[in-house]
Coordinates of C-alpha atoms and ligand atoms in Angstrom, one line a residue:
M1 CA -71.0 -2.4 -59.2
Y2 CA -72.2 -5.4 -57.2
S3 CA -75.8 -4.3 -57.3
Q4 CA -75.6 -3.5 -61.0
V5 CA -74.5 -7.1 -61.8
L6 CA -77.3 -8.4 -59.6
F7 CA -79.8 -6.2 -61.4
C8 CA -78.6 -7.4 -64.8
A9 CA -78.8 -11.0 -63.8
A10 CA -82.3 -10.5 -62.5
L11 CA -83.3 -8.8 -65.8
A12 CA -81.8 -11.6 -67.8
G13 CA -83.7 -14.1 -65.7
T14 CA -87.0 -12.4 -66.3
A15 CA -86.3 -12.0 -70.0
S16 CA -85.6 -15.7 -70.5
A17 CA -88.6 -16.7 -68.5
L18 CA -90.8 -14.6 -70.8
S19 CA -89.3 -15.8 -74.0
L20 CA -91.7 -18.0 -76.0
P21 CA -90.7 -20.1 -79.0
P22 CA -92.2 -18.9 -82.3
L23 CA -95.5 -20.6 -83.2
I24 CA -94.4 -21.4 -86.7
P25 CA -90.7 -22.2 -87.5
S26 CA -89.3 -19.2 -89.4
I27 CA -88.2 -20.1 -92.9
P28 CA -86.8 -17.1 -94.9
G29 CA -88.9 -16.4 -98.0
V30 CA -91.6 -18.8 -97.0
T31 CA -93.1 -17.8 -93.7
E32 CA -93.2 -14.0 -94.3
P33 CA -96.2 -14.3 -96.7
L34 CA -97.9 -16.5 -94.1
A35 CA -97.8 -13.7 -91.6
S36 CA -99.4 -11.2 -94.0
N37 CA -102.1 -13.7 -95.3
A38 CA -103.0 -14.9 -91.8
P39 CA -106.8 -14.8 -91.3
P40 CA -108.3 -12.7 -88.5
L41 CA -108.2 -14.8 -85.3
P42 CA -111.2 -16.1 -83.4
I43 CA -112.3 -14.2 -80.3
L44 CA -111.1 -15.9 -77.2
Q45 CA -113.7 -16.8 -74.6
V46 CA -113.5 -15.8 -70.9
P47 CA -111.7 -18.8 -69.3
T48 CA -114.5 -19.4 -66.7
P49 CA -114.0 -22.4 -64.5
P50 CA -116.3 -25.4 -65.3
L51 CA -119.3 -26.1 -63.0
D52 CA -119.1 -29.4 -61.2
S53 CA -121.3 -32.2 -62.6
P54 CA -124.7 -32.3 -61.0
R55 CA -125.4 -35.5 -59.0
H56 CA -126.5 -38.3 -61.3
D57 CA -127.7 -41.8 -60.8
I58 CA -125.5 -44.5 -62.2
N59 CA -125.8 -48.2 -62.2
T60 CA -122.7 -49.8 -60.7
S61 CA -124.2 -53.2 -60.1
I62 CA -123.9 -54.4 -63.7
K63 CA -120.7 -55.5 -65.5
P64 CA -121.6 -55.8 -69.2
K65 CA -119.4 -57.5 -71.8
K66 CA -119.9 -54.8 -74.4
I67 CA -119.2 -51.3 -73.1
G68 CA -119.7 -48.0 -74.9
Y69 CA -117.6 -44.9 -73.9
F70 CA -119.0 -41.6 -75.1
W71 CA -116.9 -38.4 -75.1
T72 CA -119.4 -35.8 -74.3
G73 CA -119.9 -32.1 -73.8
A74 CA -122.5 -30.7 -71.4
G75 CA -125.4 -29.1 -73.3
D76 CA -125.1 -25.8 -71.5
N77 CA -121.3 -25.6 -72.2
Q78 CA -120.8 -24.6 -68.5
H79 CA -120.7 -27.9 -66.7
K80 CA -117.7 -30.1 -67.0
D81 CA -117.1 -32.1 -70.2
F82 CA -117.3 -35.8 -69.4
L83 CA -116.8 -39.4 -70.5
A84 CA -120.1 -41.4 -70.2
T85 CA -119.8 -45.2 -69.9
Y86 CA -122.8 -47.3 -71.0
S87 CA -123.8 -50.9 -71.3
L88 CA -124.1 -52.1 -74.9
D89 CA -125.1 -55.6 -73.9
D90 CA -128.5 -56.8 -75.2
D91 CA -130.0 -57.4 -71.7
T92 CA -128.9 -54.2 -70.1
F93 CA -128.6 -52.0 -73.2
G94 CA -128.5 -48.2 -72.4
E95 CA -127.8 -48.5 -68.7
L96 CA -125.5 -45.7 -67.6
I97 CA -122.6 -47.2 -65.6
Y98 CA -120.2 -44.3 -64.9
I99 CA -119.6 -40.6 -65.5
T100 CA -116.0 -39.4 -65.5
D101 CA -115.6 -35.6 -65.4
V102 CA -112.7 -33.7 -66.8
P103 CA -111.6 -30.2 -65.6
S104 CA -112.8 -28.3 -68.7
S105 CA -116.1 -27.0 -70.1
G106 CA -117.2 -25.9 -73.5
N107 CA -114.2 -27.6 -75.0
S108 CA -116.3 -29.4 -77.6
P109 CA -115.2 -33.0 -76.9
H110 CA -114.3 -34.5 -80.3
H111 CA -112.8 -37.9 -81.2
L112 CA -112.0 -40.6 -78.7
G113 CA -109.5 -43.5 -79.2
P114 CA -108.1 -46.4 -77.2
T115 CA -104.6 -47.7 -76.8
L116 CA -104.0 -51.2 -78.2
D117 CA -104.0 -52.7 -74.7
G118 CA -107.3 -51.0 -73.8
K119 CA -105.8 -49.5 -70.6
T120 CA -106.1 -45.8 -71.8
L121 CA -108.5 -43.7 -73.8
V122 CA -107.7 -40.3 -75.2
G123 CA -110.3 -37.7 -76.1
G124 CA -109.6 -34.4 -78.0
G125 CA -111.1 -31.0 -77.3
L126 CA -112.0 -29.4 -80.6
L127 CA -112.4 -25.8 -79.3
S128 CA -109.9 -25.9 -76.5
L129 CA -108.0 -22.9 -77.9
L130 CA -111.0 -20.6 -77.4
K131 CA -110.8 -20.8 -73.6
T132 CA -107.1 -21.7 -73.7
Q133 CA -107.8 -25.1 -72.2
D134 CA -105.9 -28.3 -72.9
T135 CA -106.5 -30.2 -76.1
A136 CA -106.1 -33.9 -75.2
Y137 CA -107.6 -35.7 -72.2
Y138 CA -106.4 -39.1 -71.0
F139 CA -108.5 -41.7 -69.1
D140 CA -107.3 -44.8 -67.3
T141 CA -109.6 -47.7 -68.2
S142 CA -107.7 -50.5 -66.4
D143 CA -111.1 -50.9 -64.6
P144 CA -113.3 -50.7 -67.7
Y145 CA -116.4 -50.0 -65.6
A146 CA -114.9 -47.0 -63.8
P147 CA -112.6 -44.9 -66.1
K148 CA -110.4 -42.4 -64.2
F149 CA -109.3 -39.0 -65.6
V150 CA -105.5 -39.0 -65.5
K151 CA -104.1 -35.9 -67.2
S152 CA -104.4 -33.5 -70.1
N153 CA -102.0 -31.6 -72.3
R154 CA -101.6 -29.3 -75.2
A155 CA -99.3 -28.9 -78.1
L156 CA -97.1 -25.9 -78.8
L157 CA -97.5 -25.5 -82.6
S158 CA -101.0 -27.0 -83.2
S159 CA -104.5 -27.3 -81.8
I160 CA -108.0 -28.6 -82.8
T161 CA -107.6 -32.3 -82.3
D162 CA -109.3 -34.7 -84.6
E163 CA -108.5 -38.3 -85.6
I164 CA -106.7 -40.7 -83.2
R165 CA -104.6 -43.8 -84.0
A166 CA -102.9 -46.0 -81.4
K167 CA -99.2 -46.9 -82.0
P168 CA -97.9 -50.3 -81.3
D169 CA -95.4 -48.8 -78.7
G170 CA -98.3 -47.6 -76.6
G171 CA -98.6 -43.9 -77.7
F172 CA -100.8 -42.2 -80.2
F173 CA -100.8 -40.4 -83.5
I174 CA -103.4 -37.5 -83.4
T175 CA -104.2 -35.1 -86.2
Y176 CA -104.4 -31.5 -85.0
M177 CA -106.2 -29.7 -87.8
G178 CA -105.0 -26.2 -87.0
S179 CA -102.0 -24.3 -85.9
A180 CA -101.8 -23.1 -82.3
V181 CA -104.2 -20.3 -83.3
G182 CA -106.5 -22.4 -85.5
S183 CA -105.1 -21.4 -88.9
S184 CA -103.1 -23.5 -91.4
P185 CA -100.9 -25.4 -91.1
G186 CA -102.0 -28.0 -88.5
R187 CA -99.7 -30.9 -87.5
L188 CA -99.6 -34.7 -87.0
V189 CA -99.0 -35.0 -83.3
E190 CA -97.2 -38.0 -81.8
T191 CA -97.1 -39.0 -78.2
D192 CA -94.9 -41.5 -76.3
A193 CA -96.3 -44.3 -74.2
D194 CA -96.7 -41.9 -71.2
F195 CA -98.8 -39.7 -73.5
N196 CA -96.3 -36.8 -73.6
I197 CA -96.2 -35.0 -76.9
I198 CA -92.8 -35.9 -78.5
H199 CA -93.3 -34.6 -82.0
E200 CA -95.5 -32.3 -84.1
W201 CA -94.9 -33.6 -87.6
P202 CA -93.7 -32.8 -90.2
E203 CA -90.3 -31.6 -88.9
D204 CA -88.0 -32.0 -92.0
V205 CA -87.5 -29.1 -94.3
D206 CA -89.1 -30.5 -97.5
S207 CA -92.2 -31.6 -95.7
T208 CA -92.4 -28.3 -93.8
L209 CA -92.2 -26.5 -97.2
N210 CA -95.0 -28.8 -98.4
I211 CA -97.4 -27.8 -95.6
L212 CA -96.6 -24.1 -95.8
G213 CA -97.0 -24.2 -99.6
E214 CA -100.6 -25.5 -99.6
Q215 CA -103.3 -25.6 -97.0
F216 CA -102.6 -28.3 -94.4
S217 CA -105.6 -29.0 -92.3
P218 CA -105.2 -32.7 -91.3
H219 CA -108.5 -34.3 -90.1
G220 CA -108.7 -37.9 -91.4
L221 CA -105.8 -40.2 -90.4
S222 CA -105.1 -43.8 -91.3
V223 CA -102.0 -45.9 -90.9
D224 CA -101.0 -49.0 -92.9
W225 CA -98.5 -50.5 -90.4
G226 CA -97.5 -53.3 -92.8
K227 CA -96.8 -51.2 -95.8
K228 CA -95.5 -48.4 -93.6
L229 CA -97.7 -45.6 -94.9
I230 CA -99.7 -42.8 -93.4
L231 CA -102.5 -40.9 -95.1
T232 CA -103.9 -37.7 -93.7
S233 CA -106.8 -35.8 -95.3
D234 CA -107.2 -32.1 -95.3
F235 CA -110.6 -30.8 -94.2
V236 CA -111.1 -27.1 -93.4
V237 CA -109.0 -24.3 -91.8
P238 CA -110.6 -24.4 -88.3
A239 CA -110.4 -20.7 -87.6
T240 CA -112.6 -20.0 -90.7
I241 CA -115.6 -21.7 -89.0
L242 CA -115.3 -19.2 -86.2
K243 CA -116.1 -15.5 -86.2
P244 CA -114.7 -13.2 -87.3
A245 CA -112.6 -15.2 -89.7
S246 CA -115.7 -17.0 -91.0
A247 CA -116.7 -13.7 -92.7
L248 CA -114.2 -14.6 -95.4
G249 CA -115.9 -18.0 -95.9
I250 CA -115.0 -21.5 -94.7
Q251 CA -111.6 -22.4 -96.3
R252 CA -111.9 -26.0 -97.5
A253 CA -109.2 -28.2 -98.8
N254 CA -109.1 -30.7 -101.7
T255 CA -106.0 -32.6 -100.7
L256 CA -104.6 -35.6 -98.8
R257 CA -101.0 -36.1 -97.7
L258 CA -99.2 -39.4 -98.2
W259 CA -96.5 -40.0 -95.5
E260 CA -93.7 -42.5 -95.1
L261 CA -94.3 -44.1 -91.7
D262 CA -90.7 -44.7 -90.6
S263 CA -89.3 -41.2 -91.4
R264 CA -92.6 -39.3 -90.8
K265 CA -91.9 -37.4 -94.0
I266 CA -94.6 -36.3 -96.5
T267 CA -94.0 -38.1 -99.8
S268 CA -96.7 -36.3 -101.8
T269 CA -99.9 -34.3 -101.9
I270 CA -102.8 -36.1 -103.5
T271 CA -105.7 -33.9 -104.9
I272 CA -109.4 -34.7 -105.2
P273 CA -110.5 -32.0 -107.7
D274 CA -113.2 -29.8 -106.1
G275 CA -113.5 -32.1 -103.1
Q276 CA -114.2 -29.1 -100.8
G277 CA -113.2 -30.7 -97.6
I278 CA -111.7 -34.2 -97.4
Q279 CA -113.0 -35.1 -94.0
D280 CA -112.0 -38.7 -93.7
V281 CA -109.7 -41.3 -95.1
K282 CA -109.4 -45.0 -94.1
F283 CA -107.2 -47.8 -95.6
I284 CA -109.4 -50.7 -96.7
P285 CA -108.4 -53.7 -94.5
G286 CA -106.7 -56.4 -96.5
N287 CA -106.5 -54.5 -99.8
K288 CA -103.4 -55.7 -101.7
E289 CA -102.6 -52.3 -103.1
S290 CA -103.2 -50.5 -99.8
A291 CA -106.1 -48.6 -101.3
A292 CA -107.9 -46.2 -99.0
L293 CA -111.4 -44.6 -99.1
A294 CA -111.7 -40.8 -98.8
T295 CA -114.8 -38.7 -98.3
A296 CA -115.2 -35.5 -100.3
V297 CA -117.9 -33.5 -98.4
G298 CA -118.6 -30.9 -101.2
P299 CA -119.8 -33.2 -103.9
G300 CA -120.8 -36.0 -101.5
Q301 CA -118.5 -38.6 -103.0
V302 CA -116.3 -41.5 -102.0
W303 CA -112.9 -41.5 -103.7
I304 CA -110.4 -44.3 -103.7
I305 CA -106.7 -43.5 -103.1
Y306 CA -104.1 -45.8 -104.5
P307 CA -100.9 -44.8 -102.7
F308 CA -98.5 -46.9 -104.8
R309 CA -99.9 -45.9 -108.2
K310 CA -98.3 -43.0 -110.0
N311 CA -99.8 -40.0 -111.7
Q312 CA -98.9 -38.9 -115.3
D313 CA -96.4 -36.4 -113.8
G314 CA -94.7 -39.2 -111.8
T315 CA -95.9 -38.2 -108.4
Q316 CA -96.9 -41.0 -106.1
G317 CA -100.6 -41.7 -105.1
T318 CA -103.7 -41.4 -107.3
A319 CA -107.3 -40.5 -106.5
E320 CA -110.3 -41.9 -108.5
L321 CA -114.0 -41.4 -108.0
L322 CA -115.4 -44.7 -106.5
Y323 CA -119.0 -43.8 -105.7
D324 CA -121.2 -40.8 -105.8
L325 CA -123.5 -40.9 -102.7
G326 CA -126.2 -38.8 -104.5
P327 CA -128.1 -35.5 -103.9
R328 CA -128.6 -36.2 -100.1
A329 CA -124.8 -36.2 -99.7
R330 CA -124.0 -32.9 -101.4
D331 CA -122.7 -30.0 -99.3
N332 CA -122.9 -32.1 -96.2
L333 CA -120.1 -30.3 -94.3
A334 CA -119.3 -33.7 -92.7
I335 CA -119.1 -37.2 -94.1
Y336 CA -117.3 -39.6 -91.8
S337 CA -116.8 -43.3 -92.4
D338 CA -115.9 -46.8 -91.1
I339 CA -115.1 -50.0 -92.9
T340 CA -115.6 -53.6 -91.6
D341 CA -112.2 -55.3 -90.7
D342 CA -112.8 -57.9 -93.5
G343 CA -112.8 -55.0 -96.1
K344 CA -116.3 -55.9 -97.4
F345 CA -118.6 -53.2 -96.2
A346 CA -118.2 -49.4 -95.8
Y347 CA -120.5 -47.0 -94.0
F348 CA -120.8 -43.3 -94.3
T349 CA -122.7 -40.7 -92.2
L350 CA -124.2 -37.8 -94.1
T351 CA -124.6 -35.3 -91.3
L352 CA -126.8 -32.7 -93.0
G353 CA -128.5 -35.4 -95.0
N354 CA -129.6 -37.2 -91.7
H355 CA -128.6 -40.5 -93.3
V356 CA -126.3 -43.4 -92.9
A357 CA -125.2 -44.9 -96.3
A358 CA -124.0 -48.5 -96.7
L359 CA -121.8 -49.8 -99.6
D360 CA -120.8 -53.3 -100.4
I361 CA -117.2 -52.8 -101.5
S362 CA -116.1 -56.5 -101.7
D363 CA -115.7 -56.0 -105.5
L364 CA -114.2 -52.5 -106.1
N365 CA -115.2 -52.7 -109.7
N366 CA -118.8 -53.3 -108.8
V367 CA -119.7 -51.3 -105.7
K368 CA -123.3 -52.0 -104.5
R369 CA -125.4 -49.6 -102.5
L370 CA -127.1 -51.3 -99.6
D371 CA -129.2 -48.5 -98.2
D372 CA -132.2 -46.8 -99.8
P373 CA -131.0 -43.2 -100.4
E374 CA -134.6 -42.0 -100.2
E375 CA -135.5 -43.7 -96.9
D376 CA -136.2 -41.5 -93.8
Q377 CA -134.1 -43.3 -91.2
G378 CA -135.5 -41.2 -88.4
I379 CA -132.2 -39.8 -87.2
V380 CA -130.9 -36.2 -87.1
G381 CA -127.2 -35.2 -87.6
P382 CA -125.4 -38.6 -87.6
H383 CA -121.6 -38.1 -87.5
Y384 CA -119.1 -40.4 -85.7
I385 CA -119.4 -44.0 -86.7
K386 CA -117.8 -47.3 -85.6
V387 CA -118.4 -50.9 -86.6
S388 CA -118.6 -53.0 -83.4
P389 CA -115.8 -55.5 -83.1
D390 CA -118.1 -58.4 -83.8
K391 CA -119.5 -56.6 -86.9
K392 CA -123.1 -57.0 -85.6
N393 CA -123.7 -53.4 -85.0
L394 CA -122.9 -49.8 -86.0
L395 CA -122.5 -47.2 -83.3
V396 CA -123.4 -43.8 -84.6
T397 CA -123.5 -40.6 -82.6
D398 CA -126.0 -38.0 -83.8
Y399 CA -124.0 -34.8 -83.1
F400 CA -121.3 -33.1 -85.1
V401 CA -120.4 -29.5 -84.1
Q402 CA -122.4 -26.6 -82.7
T403 CA -120.2 -23.5 -82.2
G404 CA -123.2 -21.4 -81.1
D405 CA -122.9 -17.6 -81.7
I406 CA -119.2 -17.7 -82.0
G407 CA -119.1 -19.5 -85.3
V408 CA -120.9 -20.6 -88.5
V409 CA -121.1 -24.3 -88.0
N410 CA -124.2 -25.4 -86.1
T411 CA -125.4 -28.7 -87.5
P412 CA -128.8 -29.9 -86.3
A413 CA -128.6 -33.0 -84.0
D414 CA -130.9 -35.2 -81.9
F415 CA -128.0 -36.1 -79.5
K416 CA -128.6 -39.8 -79.6
A417 CA -126.2 -42.7 -79.8
Q418 CA -127.7 -45.2 -82.4
W419 CA -126.9 -48.9 -82.0
I420 CA -127.8 -50.1 -85.5
D421 CA -128.1 -53.8 -86.4
I422 CA -125.9 -54.9 -89.3
L423 CA -127.7 -57.6 -91.3
E424 CA -126.1 -60.6 -93.0
D425 CA -125.7 -58.8 -96.3
G426 CA -124.2 -55.7 -94.7
S427 CA -127.4 -53.6 -94.8
L428 CA -128.7 -51.8 -91.8
S429 CA -131.7 -52.1 -89.5
F430 CA -132.3 -49.2 -87.1
N431 CA -133.1 -50.6 -83.7
R432 CA -131.9 -49.1 -80.4
S433 CA -130.5 -45.8 -79.3
I434 CA -129.5 -43.9 -76.1
D435 CA -131.0 -40.5 -75.7
F436 CA -128.4 -38.1 -74.2
A437 CA -130.7 -35.1 -74.3
S438 CA -133.2 -36.6 -71.9
E439 CA -130.6 -38.4 -69.7
F440 CA -128.6 -35.3 -69.0
T441 CA -131.3 -32.6 -68.6
N442 CA -129.5 -31.6 -65.4
R443 CA -126.8 -29.9 -67.5
G444 CA -128.8 -28.6 -70.4
G445 CA -128.6 -31.9 -72.2
A446 CA -125.4 -33.5 -73.5
K447 CA -123.5 -33.6 -76.8
P448 CA -121.9 -37.0 -77.5
H449 CA -119.4 -36.6 -80.4
S450 CA -117.6 -39.9 -80.5
A451 CA -117.4 -43.3 -79.0
V452 CA -115.1 -46.3 -78.2
I453 CA -116.4 -49.8 -77.9
F454 CA -114.8 -52.5 -75.6
D455 CA -116.0 -56.1 -76.3
L456 CA -114.9 -58.3 -73.4
T457 CA -117.0 -61.3 -74.5
D458 CA -113.9 -63.5 -74.9
P459 CA -111.7 -62.8 -71.8
K460 CA -108.7 -64.2 -73.7
D461 CA -109.2 -61.9 -76.7
P462 CA -110.7 -58.6 -75.5
K463 CA -111.4 -56.1 -78.3
F464 CA -110.8 -52.3 -77.8
Y465 CA -112.0 -50.2 -80.7
Ligands
NAG1 C1 -129.2 -51.7 -62.8 O1 -129.4 -52.5 -64.0 C2 -130.1 -53.7 -63.7 C3 -130.2 -54.4 -65.1 O2 -130.8 -53.7 -66.0 C4 -131.5 -53.4 -63.1 O3 -132.1 -54.7 -62.8 C5 -131.3 -52.6 -61.8 O4 -132.5 -52.3 -61.3 C6 -130.5 -51.4 -62.1 N1 -130.2 -50.7 -60.9 C7 -130.4 -49.4 -60.7 C8 -130.0 -48.8 -59.4 O5 -130.8 -48.7 -61.6
NAG2 C1 -133.5 -55.1 -81.8 O1 -132.4 -55.8 -81.2 C2 -132.8 -56.8 -80.3 C3 -131.6 -57.4 -79.7 O2 -130.7 -58.0 -80.7 C4 -133.7 -57.8 -81.0 O3 -134.1 -58.8 -80.1 C5 -134.9 -57.1 -81.6 O4 -135.6 -58.0 -82.4 C6 -134.4 -56.0 -82.5 N1 -135.6 -55.2 -83.0 C7 -135.8 -54.8 -84.2 C8 -137.0 -54.0 -84.5 O5 -135.0 -55.1 -85.1

């Protein structure tokens, strides 16, 4: 009798230790079709440990005012992913100051973002789920010249990290474009100031029905803290860029979700007809109507979202075509953007078009194109883009995604970071770049996906962007 009780207790213990929460909350009548329509899952990679970074010369003697942090994968996918810290000052431009390794490899380092106080950076791993590695990597930048890796974590319901926005309380909002297995729906992840994941939005019933009812693949993310709005834009179902699911074709979305900031509830779904992947969305700084620009990568167009205007059917949020970027922008797979903080100029990277487009948007009724759409800018595969805090330069990284044999997205790239001069009228002059392929030959080259800029020129008003 005594031993039987013990045995039962032991069994109960094992059972509860093995019990995992369901990946998608079960809602009768809603989630059953999801299970039968689920795409075939990508093939998991052997979780080989990363190889240590080879020895590399760095220049620890300089302390530049402008610093560029690049979240980078090793070219061979076998050495550790790393954060590369470079000088962006004029006199020491392109000097490598520091390399910070993380304990992952082949994770496809994706976007990078700073906290408001500049003490922490977070970088996402796009393909973490393939080797079941963590999805978000945190760096301590209290010493801006020697970032330290602090910790990493992963979410329960979602994966495939994309856009990052710092919260005033010290944490982050991060779009996770896919579910835990890379299908739809993804989630809007929220962390606390210690960078623990505290929510995977949405969590209320109506909004959950919204994301289960229509593809939810949030990539773009913009927050209007004053008007208390969030916009996320739906790009592609991530599993469908990977084999074997890609056999069915890449599943692109035409939608954005408008959220109420305080409740983190989805207010409405905004559609860009035939947008075929809305990669990015950004509120225009200072716009009285809280208008935002969204990029539709199929037609190669910039659309303007008015979150407070209403459609004929009474739903909140309208979308109108603002500017067609022309033939070079069509079917680009990726068009990412940034807008100057005075709301005057907007810049767009056409990844497959090998081109950076510039628009003067100071008069939204008379948008002017500032680049020559026909010009060969001498760059390959531009993607991530940031206006420097002093608005004198654009930082563009020439690498998007290369899944290799395991997927269908392998965009050409020259693996450079372009430091492009912004002229008085907002137009661009291509000047300097950092060549990651030649700097990191000791690990098969390097793939810098994204960057953060610190500008410490004014010690009383440092900028972290
Ligand atoms: C570090 O950078 C400075 C400024 O560019 C240069 O003078 C110096 O030679 C560099 N040191 C090393 C070890 O590369
Ligand atoms: C590149 O930038 C440097 C530093 O601002 C400047 O001195 C130089 O004239 C620029 N070169 C070109 C070709 O624009």
